[in-house]
Amino acid sequence: MTFIKHHWFGLSISVFMLAYLFVFILVLFSPRYDEQKRGFIPCTEIMAEELINCEDKIGCMLKTVAKNTWCDVTIVAKGFSLWAKGEQTTPWANYLFEPKLPHQEKETEDETEESLQEFYTQTPNIAASMQNLRRLNQELEEQIKNQEEKENKEYEQQ
């Protein structure tokens, strides 16, 4: 008991920092893109909009980040309460989930694949093409250098 009396401040700060680190890690590993904008995505979008309006004022930025952290904590608490009520299977189901991304049309994938195939048929050996470009670059640099030397000699003769 005397240990707690002597070190209560350090213990409370440690618990606070551990909780903050826990929320930070949850946000770090949660999906960032989702078609339905579930999880921490709305909090992050609000924070980004507010940070744009801060105009490089440190107090405003700290207030916005603190507000975002509080928003993230409420989402974690909401997930825990939904789990306790039996409305979801796990406490983290509302922020750690499989994201639903906007569907891309197959035509665009096919077009990309076709353009890649066309590129590779036009340049079958990319390494040889790069070597050729390097050789041409060196030749051009030598020509420019020779021309500059020739111009300098002519200038010195005048």
Short mmCIF file of C-alpha atoms in Angstrom, two decimals:
data_model
loop_
_atom_site.label_atom_id
_atom_site.label_comp_id
_atom_site.label_asym_id
_atom_site.label_seq_id
_atom_site.Cartn_x
_atom_site.Cartn_y
_atom_site.Cartn_z
CA MET A 1 0.00 0.00 0.00
CA THR A 2 2.89 2.37 0.66
CA PHE A 3 4.15 1.71 -2.87
CA ILE A 4 0.86 3.05 -4.29
CA LYS A 5 0.97 6.06 -1.94
CA HIS A 6 4.48 6.95 -3.13
CA HIS A 7 4.03 6.22 -6.82
CA TRP A 8 0.35 6.99 -7.53
CA PHE A 9 1.13 9.75 -10.01
CA GLY A 10 3.53 7.63 -12.09
CA LEU A 11 1.12 4.70 -12.05
CA SER A 12 -1.81 6.84 -13.18
CA ILE A 13 0.24 8.41 -15.98
CA SER A 14 1.44 4.94 -17.04
CA VAL A 15 -2.12 3.62 -17.19
CA PHE A 16 -3.22 6.65 -19.20
CA MET A 17 -0.31 6.27 -21.65
CA LEU A 18 -0.95 2.53 -22.00
CA ALA A 19 -4.61 3.19 -22.81
CA TYR A 20 -3.61 5.84 -25.36
CA LEU A 21 -1.11 3.44 -26.96
CA PHE A 22 -3.77 0.73 -27.10
CA VAL A 23 -6.20 3.04 -28.95
CA PHE A 24 -3.40 4.20 -31.24
CA ILE A 25 -2.58 0.61 -32.22
CA LEU A 26 -6.26 -0.17 -32.83
CA VAL A 27 -6.59 2.83 -35.13
CA LEU A 28 -3.32 1.95 -36.85
CA PHE A 29 -4.46 -1.56 -37.77
CA SER A 30 -8.07 -0.74 -38.61
CA PRO A 31 -9.18 -0.40 -42.26
CA ARG A 32 -8.66 3.04 -43.78
CA TYR A 33 -10.95 2.70 -46.79
CA ASP A 34 -14.46 1.36 -46.62
CA GLU A 35 -17.44 1.95 -48.87
CA GLN A 36 -19.75 2.29 -45.84
CA LYS A 37 -17.26 4.45 -43.87
CA ARG A 38 -17.40 2.30 -40.75
CA GLY A 39 -14.99 2.21 -37.82
CA PHE A 40 -12.59 5.08 -37.22
CA ILE A 41 -12.95 6.50 -40.76
CA PRO A 42 -15.54 9.22 -39.90
CA CYS A 43 -13.42 10.43 -36.96
CA THR A 44 -10.35 10.67 -39.17
CA GLU A 45 -12.23 12.56 -41.89
CA ILE A 46 -13.56 15.08 -39.37
CA MET A 47 -10.07 15.53 -37.93
CA ALA A 48 -8.60 16.12 -41.39
CA GLU A 49 -11.19 18.79 -42.18
CA GLU A 50 -10.62 20.54 -38.86
CA LEU A 51 -6.82 20.42 -39.24
CA ILE A 52 -7.11 22.17 -42.60
CA ASN A 53 -8.91 25.03 -40.87
CA CYS A 54 -6.33 25.31 -38.07
CA GLU A 55 -3.94 27.40 -40.21
CA ASP A 56 -0.79 26.07 -38.46
CA LYS A 57 -1.92 27.04 -34.94
CA ILE A 58 -0.50 24.51 -32.52
CA GLY A 59 -3.24 24.90 -29.91
CA CYS A 60 -5.92 24.26 -32.52
CA MET A 61 -4.05 21.22 -33.82
CA LEU A 62 -3.63 19.71 -30.34
CA LYS A 63 -7.32 20.32 -29.58
CA THR A 64 -8.31 18.63 -32.85
CA VAL A 65 -6.08 15.60 -32.23
CA ALA A 66 -7.43 15.28 -28.67
CA LYS A 67 -11.00 15.48 -30.02
CA ASN A 68 -10.15 12.79 -32.58
CA THR A 69 -8.70 10.55 -29.86
CA TRP A 70 -11.86 10.99 -27.82
CA CYS A 71 -13.94 10.08 -30.89
CA ASP A 72 -11.81 6.93 -31.36
CA VAL A 73 -12.26 5.99 -27.70
CA THR A 74 -16.04 6.37 -28.00
CA ILE A 75 -16.03 4.00 -30.99
CA VAL A 76 -14.07 1.43 -28.97
CA ALA A 77 -16.49 1.85 -26.05
CA LYS A 78 -19.48 1.58 -28.41
CA GLY A 79 -18.09 -1.69 -29.76
CA PHE A 80 -17.69 -3.05 -26.26
CA SER A 81 -21.23 -2.03 -25.29
CA LEU A 82 -22.69 -3.56 -28.48
CA TRP A 83 -20.84 -6.78 -27.70
CA ALA A 84 -22.09 -6.74 -24.10
CA LYS A 85 -25.68 -6.31 -25.35
CA GLY A 86 -25.18 -9.22 -27.77
CA GLU A 87 -25.62 -7.09 -30.89
CA GLN A 88 -22.23 -8.06 -32.32
CA THR A 89 -20.05 -11.13 -32.04
CA THR A 90 -16.83 -9.50 -30.76
CA PRO A 91 -16.02 -6.18 -29.03
CA TRP A 92 -13.86 -5.12 -31.99
CA ALA A 93 -16.27 -6.06 -34.78
CA ASN A 94 -17.28 -2.43 -35.40
CA TYR A 95 -13.72 -1.20 -36.08
CA LEU A 96 -11.66 -4.26 -37.11
CA PHE A 97 -13.52 -5.70 -40.08
CA GLU A 98 -13.09 -6.75 -43.69
CA PRO A 99 -13.54 -3.50 -45.65
CA LYS A 100 -15.94 -3.27 -48.56
CA LEU A 101 -14.11 -1.41 -51.28
CA PRO A 102 -15.83 0.23 -54.24
CA HIS A 103 -16.17 -2.30 -57.03
CA GLN A 104 -14.05 -1.69 -60.06
CA GLU A 105 -15.51 -2.66 -63.36
CA LYS A 106 -13.89 -5.62 -65.06
CA GLU A 107 -13.47 -3.53 -68.21
CA THR A 108 -10.93 -1.28 -66.52
CA GLU A 109 -9.00 -4.30 -65.24
CA ASP A 110 -9.07 -5.82 -68.72
CA GLU A 111 -7.96 -2.52 -70.25
CA THR A 112 -5.06 -2.31 -67.83
CA GLU A 113 -4.07 -5.87 -68.55
CA GLU A 114 -4.28 -5.24 -72.31
CA SER A 115 -2.15 -2.11 -72.06
CA LEU A 116 0.46 -4.02 -70.04
CA GLN A 117 0.51 -6.79 -72.63
CA GLU A 118 0.91 -4.20 -75.38
CA PHE A 119 3.78 -2.56 -73.50
CA TYR A 120 5.60 -5.85 -73.05
CA THR A 121 5.14 -6.80 -76.69
CA GLN A 122 6.57 -3.44 -77.78
CA THR A 123 9.50 -3.66 -75.35
CA PRO A 124 10.26 -7.33 -74.77
CA ASN A 125 13.65 -6.68 -73.17
CA ILE A 126 13.41 -3.75 -70.78
CA ALA A 127 16.94 -4.19 -69.46
CA ALA A 128 18.39 -3.97 -72.97
CA SER A 129 16.29 -0.88 -73.67
CA MET A 130 17.63 0.78 -70.51
CA GLN A 131 21.21 -0.11 -71.46
CA ASN A 132 20.63 1.40 -74.90
CA LEU A 133 19.22 4.58 -73.37
CA ARG A 134 22.25 4.87 -71.04
CA ARG A 135 24.61 4.43 -74.01
CA LEU A 136 22.75 7.07 -76.01
CA ASN A 137 22.82 9.42 -73.02
CA GLN A 138 26.60 9.02 -72.65
CA GLU A 139 27.11 9.65 -76.36
CA LEU A 140 24.98 12.78 -76.20
CA GLU A 141 26.90 14.05 -73.15
CA GLU A 142 30.20 13.45 -74.97
CA GLN A 143 28.95 15.34 -78.04
CA ILE A 144 27.86 18.27 -75.90
CA LYS A 145 31.18 18.28 -74.05
CA ASN A 146 33.17 18.17 -77.32
CA GLN A 147 31.06 20.96 -78.78
CA GLU A 148 31.59 23.13 -75.68
CA GLU A 149 35.35 22.51 -75.81
CA LYS A 150 35.39 23.44 -79.50
CA GLU A 151 33.45 26.65 -78.79
CA ASN A 152 35.82 27.53 -75.93
CA LYS A 153 38.88 27.06 -78.18
CA GLU A 154 37.34 29.25 -80.86
CA TYR A 155 36.52 31.88 -78.28
CA GLU A 156 40.08 31.79 -76.90
CA GLN A 157 41.53 32.17 -80.41
CA GLN A 158 39.52 35.31 -81.03
#
